[in-house]
mmCIF file of C-alpha atoms and ligand atoms in Angstrom:
data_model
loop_
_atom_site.group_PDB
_atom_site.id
_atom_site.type_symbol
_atom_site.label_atom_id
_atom_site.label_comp_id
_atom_site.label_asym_id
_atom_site.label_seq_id
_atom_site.Cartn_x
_atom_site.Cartn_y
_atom_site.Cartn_z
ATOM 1 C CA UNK K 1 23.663 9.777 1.208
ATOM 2 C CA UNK K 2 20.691 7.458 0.282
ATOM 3 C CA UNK K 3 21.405 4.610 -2.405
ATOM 4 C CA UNK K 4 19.600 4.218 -5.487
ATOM 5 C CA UNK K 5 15.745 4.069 -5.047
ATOM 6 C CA UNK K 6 14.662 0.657 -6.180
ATOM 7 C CA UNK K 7 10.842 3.077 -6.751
ATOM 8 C CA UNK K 8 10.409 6.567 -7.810
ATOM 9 C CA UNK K 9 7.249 7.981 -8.306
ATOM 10 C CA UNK K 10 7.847 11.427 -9.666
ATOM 11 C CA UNK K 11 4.805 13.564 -9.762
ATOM 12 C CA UNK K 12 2.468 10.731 -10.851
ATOM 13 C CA UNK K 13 -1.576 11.199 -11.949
ATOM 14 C CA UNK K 14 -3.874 8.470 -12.959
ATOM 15 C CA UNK K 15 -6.771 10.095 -14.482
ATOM 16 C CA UNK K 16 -9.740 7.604 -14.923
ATOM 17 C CA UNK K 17 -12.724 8.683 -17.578
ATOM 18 C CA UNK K 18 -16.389 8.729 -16.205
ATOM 19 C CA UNK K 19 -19.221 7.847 -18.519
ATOM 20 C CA UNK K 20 -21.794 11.004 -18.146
ATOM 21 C CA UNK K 21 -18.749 13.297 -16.877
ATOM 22 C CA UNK K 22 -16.860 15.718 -18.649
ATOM 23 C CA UNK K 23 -14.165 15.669 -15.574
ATOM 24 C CA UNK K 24 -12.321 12.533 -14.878
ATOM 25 C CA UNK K 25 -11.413 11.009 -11.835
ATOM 26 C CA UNK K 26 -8.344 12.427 -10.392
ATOM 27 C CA UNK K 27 -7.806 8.891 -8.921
ATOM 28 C CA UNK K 28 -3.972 9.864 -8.012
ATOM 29 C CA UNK K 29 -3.387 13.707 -8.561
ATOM 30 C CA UNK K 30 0.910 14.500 -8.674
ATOM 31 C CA UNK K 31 2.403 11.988 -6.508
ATOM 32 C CA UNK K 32 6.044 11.570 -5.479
ATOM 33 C CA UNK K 33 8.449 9.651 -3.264
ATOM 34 C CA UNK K 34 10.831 6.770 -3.378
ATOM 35 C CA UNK K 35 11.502 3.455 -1.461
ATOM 36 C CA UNK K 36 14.506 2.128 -1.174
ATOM 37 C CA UNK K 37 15.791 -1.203 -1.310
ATOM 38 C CA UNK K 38 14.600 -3.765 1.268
ATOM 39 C CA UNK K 39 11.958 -0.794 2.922
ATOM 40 C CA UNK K 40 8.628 -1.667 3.855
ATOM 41 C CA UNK K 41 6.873 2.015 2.418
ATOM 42 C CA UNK K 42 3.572 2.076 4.583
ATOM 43 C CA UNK K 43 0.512 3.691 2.286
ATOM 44 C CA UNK K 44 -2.890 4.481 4.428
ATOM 45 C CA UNK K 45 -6.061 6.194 3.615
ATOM 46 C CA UNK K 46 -9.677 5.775 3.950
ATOM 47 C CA UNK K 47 -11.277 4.046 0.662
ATOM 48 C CA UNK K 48 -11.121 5.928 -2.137
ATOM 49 C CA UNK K 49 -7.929 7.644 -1.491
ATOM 50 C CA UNK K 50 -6.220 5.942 -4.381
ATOM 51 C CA UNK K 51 -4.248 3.329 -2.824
ATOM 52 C CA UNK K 52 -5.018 0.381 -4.707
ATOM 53 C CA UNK K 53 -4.473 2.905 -8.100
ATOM 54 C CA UNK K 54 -1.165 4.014 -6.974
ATOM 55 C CA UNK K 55 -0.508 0.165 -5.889
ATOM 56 C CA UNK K 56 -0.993 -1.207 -9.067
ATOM 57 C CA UNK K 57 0.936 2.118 -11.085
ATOM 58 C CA UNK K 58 4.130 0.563 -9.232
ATOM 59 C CA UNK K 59 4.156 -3.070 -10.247
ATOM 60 C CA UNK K 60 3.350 -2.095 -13.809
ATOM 61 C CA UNK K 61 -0.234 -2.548 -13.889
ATOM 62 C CA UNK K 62 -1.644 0.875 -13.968
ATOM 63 C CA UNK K 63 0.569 3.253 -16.624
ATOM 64 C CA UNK K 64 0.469 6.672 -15.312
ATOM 65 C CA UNK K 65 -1.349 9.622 -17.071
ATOM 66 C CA UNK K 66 1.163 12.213 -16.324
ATOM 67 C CA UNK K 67 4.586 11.696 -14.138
ATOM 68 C CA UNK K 68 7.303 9.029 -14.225
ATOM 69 C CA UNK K 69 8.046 5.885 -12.327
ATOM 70 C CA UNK K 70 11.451 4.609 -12.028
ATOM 71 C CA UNK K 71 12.705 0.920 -10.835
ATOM 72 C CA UNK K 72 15.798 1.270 -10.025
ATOM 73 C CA UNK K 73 16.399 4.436 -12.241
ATOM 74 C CA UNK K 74 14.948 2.858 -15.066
ATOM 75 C CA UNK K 75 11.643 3.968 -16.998
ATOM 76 C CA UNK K 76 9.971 0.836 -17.480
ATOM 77 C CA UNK K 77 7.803 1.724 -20.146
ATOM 78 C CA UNK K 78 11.099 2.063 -21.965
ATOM 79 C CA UNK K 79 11.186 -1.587 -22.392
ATOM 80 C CA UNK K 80 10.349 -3.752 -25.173
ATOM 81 C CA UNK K 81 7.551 -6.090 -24.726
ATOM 82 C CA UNK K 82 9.653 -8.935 -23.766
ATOM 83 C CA UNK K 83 11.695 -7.361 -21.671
ATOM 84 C CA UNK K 84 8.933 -5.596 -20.229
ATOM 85 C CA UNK K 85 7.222 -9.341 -19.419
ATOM 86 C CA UNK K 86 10.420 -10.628 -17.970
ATOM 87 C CA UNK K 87 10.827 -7.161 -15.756
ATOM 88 C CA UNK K 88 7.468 -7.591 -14.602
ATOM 89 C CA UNK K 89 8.263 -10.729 -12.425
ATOM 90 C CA UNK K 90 10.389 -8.562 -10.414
ATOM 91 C CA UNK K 91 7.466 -7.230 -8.813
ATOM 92 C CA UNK K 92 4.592 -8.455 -7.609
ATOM 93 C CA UNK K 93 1.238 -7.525 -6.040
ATOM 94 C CA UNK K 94 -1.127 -9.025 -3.108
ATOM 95 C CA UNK K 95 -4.173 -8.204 -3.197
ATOM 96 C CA UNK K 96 -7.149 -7.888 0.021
ATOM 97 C CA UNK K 97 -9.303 -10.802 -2.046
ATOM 98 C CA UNK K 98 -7.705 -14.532 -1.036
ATOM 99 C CA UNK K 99 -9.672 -15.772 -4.434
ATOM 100 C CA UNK K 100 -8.069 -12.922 -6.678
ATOM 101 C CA UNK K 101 -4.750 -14.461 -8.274
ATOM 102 C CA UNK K 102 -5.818 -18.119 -7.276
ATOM 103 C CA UNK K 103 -7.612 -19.818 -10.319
ATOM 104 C CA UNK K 104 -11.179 -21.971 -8.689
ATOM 105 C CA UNK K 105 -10.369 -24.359 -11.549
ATOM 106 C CA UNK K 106 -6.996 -25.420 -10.805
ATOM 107 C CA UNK K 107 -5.993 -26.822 -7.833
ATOM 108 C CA UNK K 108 -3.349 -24.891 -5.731
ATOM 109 C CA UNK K 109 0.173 -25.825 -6.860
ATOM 110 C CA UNK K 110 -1.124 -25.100 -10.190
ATOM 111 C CA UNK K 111 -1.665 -21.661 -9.465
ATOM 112 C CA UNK K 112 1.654 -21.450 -7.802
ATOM 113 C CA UNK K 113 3.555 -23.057 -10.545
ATOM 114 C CA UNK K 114 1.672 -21.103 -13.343
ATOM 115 C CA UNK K 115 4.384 -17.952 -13.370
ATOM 116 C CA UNK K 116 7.093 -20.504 -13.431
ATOM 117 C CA UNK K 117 5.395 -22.165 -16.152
ATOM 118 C CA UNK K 118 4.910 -18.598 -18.469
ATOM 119 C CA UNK K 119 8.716 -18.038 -17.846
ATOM 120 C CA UNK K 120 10.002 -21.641 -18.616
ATOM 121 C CA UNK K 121 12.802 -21.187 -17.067
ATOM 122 C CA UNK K 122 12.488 -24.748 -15.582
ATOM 123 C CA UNK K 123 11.987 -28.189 -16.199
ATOM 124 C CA UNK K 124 8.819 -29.931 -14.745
ATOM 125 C CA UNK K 125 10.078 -31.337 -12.042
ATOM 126 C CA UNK K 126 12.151 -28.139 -11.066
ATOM 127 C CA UNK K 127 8.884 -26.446 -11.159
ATOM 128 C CA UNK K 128 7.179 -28.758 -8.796
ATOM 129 C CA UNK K 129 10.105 -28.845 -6.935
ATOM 130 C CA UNK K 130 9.708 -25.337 -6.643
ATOM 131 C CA UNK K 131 6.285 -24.962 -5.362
ATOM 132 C CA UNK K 132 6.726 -27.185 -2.765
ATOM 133 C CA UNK K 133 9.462 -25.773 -1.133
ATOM 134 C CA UNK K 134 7.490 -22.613 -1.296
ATOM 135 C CA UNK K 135 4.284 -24.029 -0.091
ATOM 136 C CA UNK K 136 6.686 -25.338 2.861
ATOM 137 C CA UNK K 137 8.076 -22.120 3.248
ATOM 138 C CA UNK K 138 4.935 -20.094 3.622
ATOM 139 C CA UNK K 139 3.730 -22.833 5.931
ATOM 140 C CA UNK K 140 0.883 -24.812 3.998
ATOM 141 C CA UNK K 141 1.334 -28.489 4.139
ATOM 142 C CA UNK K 142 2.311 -29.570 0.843
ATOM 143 C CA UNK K 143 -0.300 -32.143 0.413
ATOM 144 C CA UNK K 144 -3.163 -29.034 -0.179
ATOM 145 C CA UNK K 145 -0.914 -28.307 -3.449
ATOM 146 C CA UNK K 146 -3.449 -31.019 -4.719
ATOM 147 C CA UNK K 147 -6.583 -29.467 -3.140
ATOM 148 C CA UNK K 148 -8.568 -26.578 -5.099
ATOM 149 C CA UNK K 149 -9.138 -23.264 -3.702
ATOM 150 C CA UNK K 150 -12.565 -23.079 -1.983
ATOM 151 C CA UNK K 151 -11.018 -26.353 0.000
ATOM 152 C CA UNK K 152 -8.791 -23.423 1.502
ATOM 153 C CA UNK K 153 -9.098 -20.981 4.049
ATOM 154 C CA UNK K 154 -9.099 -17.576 3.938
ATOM 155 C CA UNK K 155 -5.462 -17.594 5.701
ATOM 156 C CA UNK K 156 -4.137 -20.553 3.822
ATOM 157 C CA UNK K 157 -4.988 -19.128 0.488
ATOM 158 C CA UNK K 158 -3.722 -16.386 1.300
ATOM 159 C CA UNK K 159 -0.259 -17.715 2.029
ATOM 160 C CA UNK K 160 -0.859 -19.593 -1.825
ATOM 161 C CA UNK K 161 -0.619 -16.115 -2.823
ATOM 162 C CA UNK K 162 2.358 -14.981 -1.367
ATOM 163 C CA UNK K 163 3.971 -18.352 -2.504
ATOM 164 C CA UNK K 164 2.589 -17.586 -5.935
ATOM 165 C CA UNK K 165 3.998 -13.854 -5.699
ATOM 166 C CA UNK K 166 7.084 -15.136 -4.199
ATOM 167 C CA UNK K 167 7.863 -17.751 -7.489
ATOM 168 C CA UNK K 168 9.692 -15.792 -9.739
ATOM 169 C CA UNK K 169 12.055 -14.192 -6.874
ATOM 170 C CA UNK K 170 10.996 -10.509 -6.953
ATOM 171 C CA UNK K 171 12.458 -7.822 -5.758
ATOM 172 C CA UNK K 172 9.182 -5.906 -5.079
ATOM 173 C CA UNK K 173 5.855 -6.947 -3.282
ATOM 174 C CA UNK K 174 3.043 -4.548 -3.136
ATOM 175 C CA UNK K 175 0.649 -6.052 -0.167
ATOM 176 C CA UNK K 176 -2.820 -4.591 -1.248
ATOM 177 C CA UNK K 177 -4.838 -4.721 2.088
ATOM 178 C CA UNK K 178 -3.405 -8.569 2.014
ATOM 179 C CA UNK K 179 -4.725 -9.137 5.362
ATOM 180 C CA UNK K 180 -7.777 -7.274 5.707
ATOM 181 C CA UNK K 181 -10.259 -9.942 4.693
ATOM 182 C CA UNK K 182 -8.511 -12.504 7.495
ATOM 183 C CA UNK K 183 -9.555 -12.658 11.054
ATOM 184 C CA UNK K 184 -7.458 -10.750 13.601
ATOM 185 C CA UNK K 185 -5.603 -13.947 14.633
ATOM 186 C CA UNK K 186 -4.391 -14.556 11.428
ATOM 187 C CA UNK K 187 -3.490 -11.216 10.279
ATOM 188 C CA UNK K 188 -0.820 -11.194 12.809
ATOM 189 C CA UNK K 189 0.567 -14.937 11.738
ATOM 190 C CA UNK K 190 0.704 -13.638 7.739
ATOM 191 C CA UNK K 191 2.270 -10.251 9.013
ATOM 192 C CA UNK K 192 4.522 -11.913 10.744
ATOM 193 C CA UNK K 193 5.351 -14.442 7.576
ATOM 194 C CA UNK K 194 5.486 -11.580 5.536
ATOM 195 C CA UNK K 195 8.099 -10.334 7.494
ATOM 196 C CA UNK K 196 10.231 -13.333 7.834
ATOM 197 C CA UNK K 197 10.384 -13.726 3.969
ATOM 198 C CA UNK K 198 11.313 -9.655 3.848
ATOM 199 C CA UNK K 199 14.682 -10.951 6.038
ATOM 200 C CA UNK K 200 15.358 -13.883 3.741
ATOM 201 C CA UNK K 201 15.113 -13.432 0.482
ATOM 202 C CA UNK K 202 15.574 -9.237 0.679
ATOM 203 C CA UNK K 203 12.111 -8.092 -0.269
ATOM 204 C CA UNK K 204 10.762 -4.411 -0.577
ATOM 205 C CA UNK K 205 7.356 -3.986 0.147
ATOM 206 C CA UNK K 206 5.029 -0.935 -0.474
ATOM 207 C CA UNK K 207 2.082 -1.680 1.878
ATOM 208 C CA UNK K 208 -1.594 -0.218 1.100
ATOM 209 C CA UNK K 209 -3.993 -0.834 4.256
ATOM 210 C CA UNK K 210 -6.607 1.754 5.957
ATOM 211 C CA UNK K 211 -5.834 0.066 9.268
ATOM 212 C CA UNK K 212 -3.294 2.456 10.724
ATOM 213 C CA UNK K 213 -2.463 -0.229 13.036
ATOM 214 C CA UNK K 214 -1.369 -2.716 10.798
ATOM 215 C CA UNK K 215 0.903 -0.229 8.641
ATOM 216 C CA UNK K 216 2.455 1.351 11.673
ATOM 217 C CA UNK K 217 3.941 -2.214 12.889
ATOM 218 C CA UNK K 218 5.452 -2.819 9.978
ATOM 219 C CA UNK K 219 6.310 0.144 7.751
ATOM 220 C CA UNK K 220 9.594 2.252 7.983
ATOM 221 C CA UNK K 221 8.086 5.275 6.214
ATOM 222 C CA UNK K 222 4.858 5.731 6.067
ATOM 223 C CA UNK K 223 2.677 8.331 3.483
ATOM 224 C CA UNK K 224 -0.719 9.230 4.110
ATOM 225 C CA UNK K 225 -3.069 9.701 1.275
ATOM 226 C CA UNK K 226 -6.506 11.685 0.865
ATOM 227 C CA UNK K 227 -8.757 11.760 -2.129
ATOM 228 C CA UNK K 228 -5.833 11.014 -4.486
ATOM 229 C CA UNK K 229 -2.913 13.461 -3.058
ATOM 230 C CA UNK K 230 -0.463 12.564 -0.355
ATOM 231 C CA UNK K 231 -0.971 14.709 2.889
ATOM 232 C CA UNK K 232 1.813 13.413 5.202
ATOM 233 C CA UNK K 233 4.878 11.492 4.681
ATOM 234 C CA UNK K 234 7.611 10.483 7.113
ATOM 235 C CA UNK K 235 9.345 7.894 9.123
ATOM 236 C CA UNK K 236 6.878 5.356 10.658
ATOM 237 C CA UNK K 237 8.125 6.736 14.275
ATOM 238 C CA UNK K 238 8.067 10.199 12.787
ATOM 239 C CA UNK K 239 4.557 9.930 12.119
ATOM 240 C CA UNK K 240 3.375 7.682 15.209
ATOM 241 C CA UNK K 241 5.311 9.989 17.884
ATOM 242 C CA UNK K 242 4.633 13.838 16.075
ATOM 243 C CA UNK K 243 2.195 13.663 13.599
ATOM 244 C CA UNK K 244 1.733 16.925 11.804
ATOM 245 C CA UNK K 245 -1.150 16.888 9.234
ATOM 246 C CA UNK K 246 -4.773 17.204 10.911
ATOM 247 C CA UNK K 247 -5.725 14.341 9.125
ATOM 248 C CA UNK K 248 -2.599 11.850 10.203
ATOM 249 C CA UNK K 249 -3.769 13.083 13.712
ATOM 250 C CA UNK K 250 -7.494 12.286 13.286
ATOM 251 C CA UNK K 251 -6.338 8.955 11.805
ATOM 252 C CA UNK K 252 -4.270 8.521 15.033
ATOM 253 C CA UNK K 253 -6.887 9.235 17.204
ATOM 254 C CA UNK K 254 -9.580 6.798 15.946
ATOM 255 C CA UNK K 255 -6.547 3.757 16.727
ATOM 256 C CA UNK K 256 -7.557 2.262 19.698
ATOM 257 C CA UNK K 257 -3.703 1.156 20.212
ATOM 258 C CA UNK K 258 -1.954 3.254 22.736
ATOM 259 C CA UNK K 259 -1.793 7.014 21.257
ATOM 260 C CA UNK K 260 1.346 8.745 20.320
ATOM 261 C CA UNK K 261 3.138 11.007 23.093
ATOM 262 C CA UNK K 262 2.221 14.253 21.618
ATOM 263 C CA UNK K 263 -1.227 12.925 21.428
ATOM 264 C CA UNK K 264 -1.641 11.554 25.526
ATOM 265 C CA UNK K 265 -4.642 13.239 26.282
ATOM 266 C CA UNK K 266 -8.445 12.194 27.150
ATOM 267 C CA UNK K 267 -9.457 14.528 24.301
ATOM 268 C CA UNK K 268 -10.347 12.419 20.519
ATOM 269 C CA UNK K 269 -11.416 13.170 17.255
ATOM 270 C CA UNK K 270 -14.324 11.348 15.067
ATOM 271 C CA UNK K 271 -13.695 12.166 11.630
ATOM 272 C CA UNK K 272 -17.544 13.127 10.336
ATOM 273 C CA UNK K 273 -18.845 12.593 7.395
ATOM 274 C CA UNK K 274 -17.820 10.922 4.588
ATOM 275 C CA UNK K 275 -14.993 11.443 1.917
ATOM 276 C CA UNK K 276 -15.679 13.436 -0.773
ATOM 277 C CA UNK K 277 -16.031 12.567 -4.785
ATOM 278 C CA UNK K 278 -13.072 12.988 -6.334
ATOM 279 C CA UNK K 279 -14.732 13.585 -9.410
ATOM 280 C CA UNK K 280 -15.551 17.225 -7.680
ATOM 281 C CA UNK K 281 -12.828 17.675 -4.905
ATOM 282 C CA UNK K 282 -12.733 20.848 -2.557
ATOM 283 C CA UNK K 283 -11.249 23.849 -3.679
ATOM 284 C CA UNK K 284 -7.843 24.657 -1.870
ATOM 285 C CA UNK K 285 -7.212 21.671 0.581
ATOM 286 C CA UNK K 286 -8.924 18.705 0.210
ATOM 287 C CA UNK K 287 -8.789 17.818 3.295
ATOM 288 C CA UNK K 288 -10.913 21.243 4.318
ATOM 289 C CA UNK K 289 -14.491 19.748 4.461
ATOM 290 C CA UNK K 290 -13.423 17.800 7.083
ATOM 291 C CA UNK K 291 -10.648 19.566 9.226
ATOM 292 C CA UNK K 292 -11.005 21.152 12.160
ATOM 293 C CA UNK K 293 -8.954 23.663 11.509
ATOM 294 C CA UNK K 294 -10.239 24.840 7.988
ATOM 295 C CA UNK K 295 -9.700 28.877 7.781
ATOM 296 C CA UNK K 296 -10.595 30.265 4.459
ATOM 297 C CA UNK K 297 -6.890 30.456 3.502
ATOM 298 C CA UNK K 298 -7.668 26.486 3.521
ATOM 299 C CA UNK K 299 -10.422 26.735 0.910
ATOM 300 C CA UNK K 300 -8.391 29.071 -1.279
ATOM 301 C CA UNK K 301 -5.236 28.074 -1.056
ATOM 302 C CA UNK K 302 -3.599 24.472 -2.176
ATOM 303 C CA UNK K 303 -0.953 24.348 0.925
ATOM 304 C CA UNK K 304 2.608 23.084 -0.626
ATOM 305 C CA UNK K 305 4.170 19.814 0.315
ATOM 306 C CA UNK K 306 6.739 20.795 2.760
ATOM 307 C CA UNK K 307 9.612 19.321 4.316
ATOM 308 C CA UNK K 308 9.601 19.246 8.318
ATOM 309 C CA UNK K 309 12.439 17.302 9.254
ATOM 310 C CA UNK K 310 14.467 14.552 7.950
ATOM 311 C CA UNK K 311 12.565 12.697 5.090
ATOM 312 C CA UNK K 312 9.119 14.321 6.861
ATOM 313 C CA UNK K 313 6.756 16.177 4.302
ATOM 314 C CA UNK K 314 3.116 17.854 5.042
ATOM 315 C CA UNK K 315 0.585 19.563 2.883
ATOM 316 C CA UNK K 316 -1.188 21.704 5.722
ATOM 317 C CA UNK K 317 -1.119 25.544 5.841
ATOM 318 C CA UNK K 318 -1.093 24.574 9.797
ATOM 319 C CA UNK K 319 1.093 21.779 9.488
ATOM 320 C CA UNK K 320 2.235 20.905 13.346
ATOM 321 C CA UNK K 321 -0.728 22.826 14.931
ATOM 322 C CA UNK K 322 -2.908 20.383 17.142
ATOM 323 C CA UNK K 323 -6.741 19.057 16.345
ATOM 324 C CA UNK K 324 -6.725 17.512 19.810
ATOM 325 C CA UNK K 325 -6.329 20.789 21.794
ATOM 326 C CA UNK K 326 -9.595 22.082 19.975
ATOM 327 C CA UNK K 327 -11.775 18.772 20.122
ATOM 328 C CA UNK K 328 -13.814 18.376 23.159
ATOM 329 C CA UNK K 329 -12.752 15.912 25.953
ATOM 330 C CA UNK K 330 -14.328 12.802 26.239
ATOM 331 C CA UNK K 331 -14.206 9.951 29.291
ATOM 332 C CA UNK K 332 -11.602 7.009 28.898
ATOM 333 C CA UNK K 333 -13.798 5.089 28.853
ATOM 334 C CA UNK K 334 -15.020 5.924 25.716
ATOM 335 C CA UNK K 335 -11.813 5.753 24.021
ATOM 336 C CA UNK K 336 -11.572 1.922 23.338
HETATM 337 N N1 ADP G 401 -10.645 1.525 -13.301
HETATM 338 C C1 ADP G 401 -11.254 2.581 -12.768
HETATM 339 N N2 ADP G 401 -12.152 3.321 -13.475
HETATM 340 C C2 ADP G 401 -12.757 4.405 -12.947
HETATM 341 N N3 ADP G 401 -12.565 4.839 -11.681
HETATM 342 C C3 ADP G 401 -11.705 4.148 -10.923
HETATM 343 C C4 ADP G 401 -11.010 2.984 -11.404
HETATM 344 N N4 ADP G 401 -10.205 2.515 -10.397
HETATM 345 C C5 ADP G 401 -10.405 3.332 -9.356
HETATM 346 N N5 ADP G 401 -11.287 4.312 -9.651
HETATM 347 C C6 ADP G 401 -11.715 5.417 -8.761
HETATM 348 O O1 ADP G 401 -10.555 6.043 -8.274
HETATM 349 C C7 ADP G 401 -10.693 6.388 -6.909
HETATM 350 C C8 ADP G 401 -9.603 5.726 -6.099
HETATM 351 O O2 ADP G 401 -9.822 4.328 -6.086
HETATM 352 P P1 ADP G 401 -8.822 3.292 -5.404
HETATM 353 O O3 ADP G 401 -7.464 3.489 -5.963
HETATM 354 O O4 ADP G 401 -9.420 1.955 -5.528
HETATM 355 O O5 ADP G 401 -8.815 3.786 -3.884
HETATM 356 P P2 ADP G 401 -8.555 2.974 -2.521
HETATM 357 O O6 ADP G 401 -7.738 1.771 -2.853
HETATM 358 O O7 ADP G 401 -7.841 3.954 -1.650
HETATM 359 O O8 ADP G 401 -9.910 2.633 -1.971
HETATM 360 C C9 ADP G 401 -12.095 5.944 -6.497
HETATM 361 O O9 ADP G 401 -12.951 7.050 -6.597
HETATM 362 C C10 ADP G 401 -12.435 4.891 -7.528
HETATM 363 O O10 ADP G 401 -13.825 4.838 -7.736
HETATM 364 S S1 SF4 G 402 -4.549 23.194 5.012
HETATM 365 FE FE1 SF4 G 402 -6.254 23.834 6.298
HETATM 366 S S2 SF4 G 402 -7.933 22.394 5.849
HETATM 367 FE FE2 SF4 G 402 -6.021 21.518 5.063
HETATM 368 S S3 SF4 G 402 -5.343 20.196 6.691
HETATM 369 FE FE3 SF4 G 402 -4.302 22.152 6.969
HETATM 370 S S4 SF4 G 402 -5.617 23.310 8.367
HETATM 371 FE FE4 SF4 G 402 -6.830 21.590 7.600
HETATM 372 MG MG1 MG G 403 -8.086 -0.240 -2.400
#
C-alpha cells in the first residue's frame, strides 16, 4: 500500500480566457495523479503543453477551474488567508529565468532573506545567519550575499534561487525548466545540488523540463503531457525501457542519449510540424495530427487513460504498438 500523497491532482482544468475568442484555452484539460513524499515526479512536453500551468496549480499559484488538488489530503483553498500564507511556504517553485524571483535592486542575501523576513519568525541576526548557511550550502561564497544580481552568473543565481526557495524549509519544490537557461556544464552541477538537498533535508520535487534527458536522470515517475492532457505516465524506467504512447516514443527517439531496449534499432522518428493551438485542438486524440499511427478511430474517438502495468497509464487506442517499426531507417550516423 502507498502512503499518503503529499500531491493529488484530481481531474484538474485551467481554462485561460482569450480576448477575440469565444473558446478559452484549455491550458490543462482533466488532469490527475499523485506524488508521494520525497518523489522526484518528472513532467515533459514540448512548449505549450501546459507544464508551467500545471506547475504553478501545485504550489498554489494557479487555482484550478475545475478538479481538486490535495497536499497531503488537504484542500488548500480550504484555508483561511493566513493560514493559506503560512501553507504556502511549504512549497516552492523554480523557475527556467535566473532573474525571476531575484530582485535587480537588492543585493543577493536580501533576496534570500526576504521570505524569512515576511514570516518573522526570526530575529535579524538569525535571519542572516540563515542565509549564509544556505548560500554555503548551495555553494556560493558568502561574500556575493553583498553583490547584486547582474554581478551573478547565470549558475550562481540560480543556486540564489534554490537558497531562496529552500528558506522557509518546504516540503515541496517545483523545478520549472530550472536549468534550461544554464550551459550544459552547469546543468549537471545544479542537478546534481538539487539532488543532494532532496537527500538532506527530504524534499519532493515535481520537475517540468522538455529535455527528456534531463527528467529521465532524475525523476522516479515520469508523465508526459500534450496540448494540455497527459498521454503517458509511469515509472521513469517504465517509460525509458517500454514506452507505450507514440508520442513518449517519438520523444525517445529525438534523445540523442543511448535509446531504450525496445527501441535499439537504426530506424528514428522526427516529429513534423508544429503543435497545435489549443484554443482549437484535434478532434478525438490530440496527439492525431502528428502520429504515425492515426486511423480514423483516432480522430473520432478520445482513447481512455488506461492502466498498463503497475502505476503505468496511456491514452492511445494503440497504446504498446511501435512508431519505429513503421518509420523508415536511417544511417547511424545520422542519429547523433
Ligand atoms: N496567463 C495565461 N493567459 C492565457 N493563456 C495562457 C496563460 N498561461 C498560459 N497560457 C497558454 O496556455 C498554454 C500552455 O502554456 P504553458 O503552461 O506555459 O505551457 P508550457 O509550460 O508547457 O510551455 C499555452 O497555449 C499558453 O499560451
Ligand atoms: S490514439 Fe491514435 S493518434 Fe492518438 S496516439 Fe494513439 S494511435 Fe496515435
Ligand atoms: Mg513552461
Amino acid at each position: 500500500m502507498q502512503n499518503q500523497p503529499l500531491i493529488e491532482v484530481k481531474d484538474v482544468s485551467v481554462l485561460f480566457p482569450v480576448q477575440g475568442s469565444r473558446q478559452p484555452v484549455r491550458a490543462v484539460d482533466g488532469v490527475s495523479f499523485t506524488v508521494q513524499p520525497r518523489e522526484t515526479f518528472g513532467i515533459i512536453g514540448e512548449s505549450g503543453s501546459g507544464k508551467s500551468t500545471l506547475g504553478r496549480v501545485i504550489v498554489c499559484l494557479q487555482k484550478p477551474t475545475a478538479g481538486t488538488l490535495e497536499h497531503a489530503g488537504r484542500d488548500p483553498y480550504k484555508l483561511g488567508s493566513a493560514q493559506m500564507r503560512k501553507h504556502r511556504r511549504d512549497y516552492q517553485m523554480v523557475f527556467q529565468d535566473p532573474n525571476a524571483s531575484l530582485n535587480p535592486r537588492m543585493p543577493v542575501g536580501a533576496s534570500i532573506r526576504e521570505p524569512l523576513d515576511i514570516e518573522g519568525a526570526m530575529t535579524r541576526s538569525q535571519r542572516d545567519e540563515r542565509v549564509m548557511e544556505l548560500m554555503a550550502r548551495v555553494g556560493l561564497h558568502t561574500e556575493l550575499a553583498y553583490r547584486y544580481p547582474h554581478e551573478l552568473s547565470g549558475g550562481q543565481k540560480q543556486r540564489a534561487n534554490i537558497a531562496r526557495a529552500l528558506s522557509c524549509r518546504p516540503q515541496t519544490i517545483v523545478c520549472d525548466e530550472a536549468v534550461a537557461a544554464l550551459d550544459v556544464s552547469i546543468q549537471a552541477d545544479v542537478l546534481n545540488l538539487l539532488a543532494e538537498l532532496q537527500e538532506e533535508f527530504g524534499l519532493t520535487y515535481v520537475f517540468v523540463s522538455h529535455d527528456l534527458g534531463v527528467v529521465s536522470h532524475i525523476s522516479d515517475n515520469i508523465a508526459v503531457m500534450y496540448l494540455g492532457k497527459f498521454m503517458e505516465l509511469g515509472p521513469a524506467e517504465t517509460l525509458m525501457n517500454n514506452p507505450m504512447h507514440p508520442y513518449t516514443q517519438a520523444l525517445l527517439s529525438a534523445e540523442p542519449v543511448p535509446l531504450p531496449r525496445s527501441m535499439r534499432t537504426t530506424k528514428r522518428i522526427i516529429l513534423e510540424g508544429e503543435i497545435p493551438s489549443p484554443l482549437n485542438p484535434p478532434s478525438g486524440c490530440r496527439f492525431r495530427t502528428r502520429c504515425p499511427l492515426a486511423t480514423e478511430r483516432c480522430a473520432a474517438e478520445t482513447p481512455a487513460w488506461e492502466q498498463h502495468g503497475p502505476n503505468h497509464w496511456v491514452a492511445c487506442h494503440y497504446a504498446g504498438s511501435s512508431i519505429v517499426a513503421d518509420a523508415p531507417a536511417v544511417s547511424q550516423g545520422a542519429q547523433s
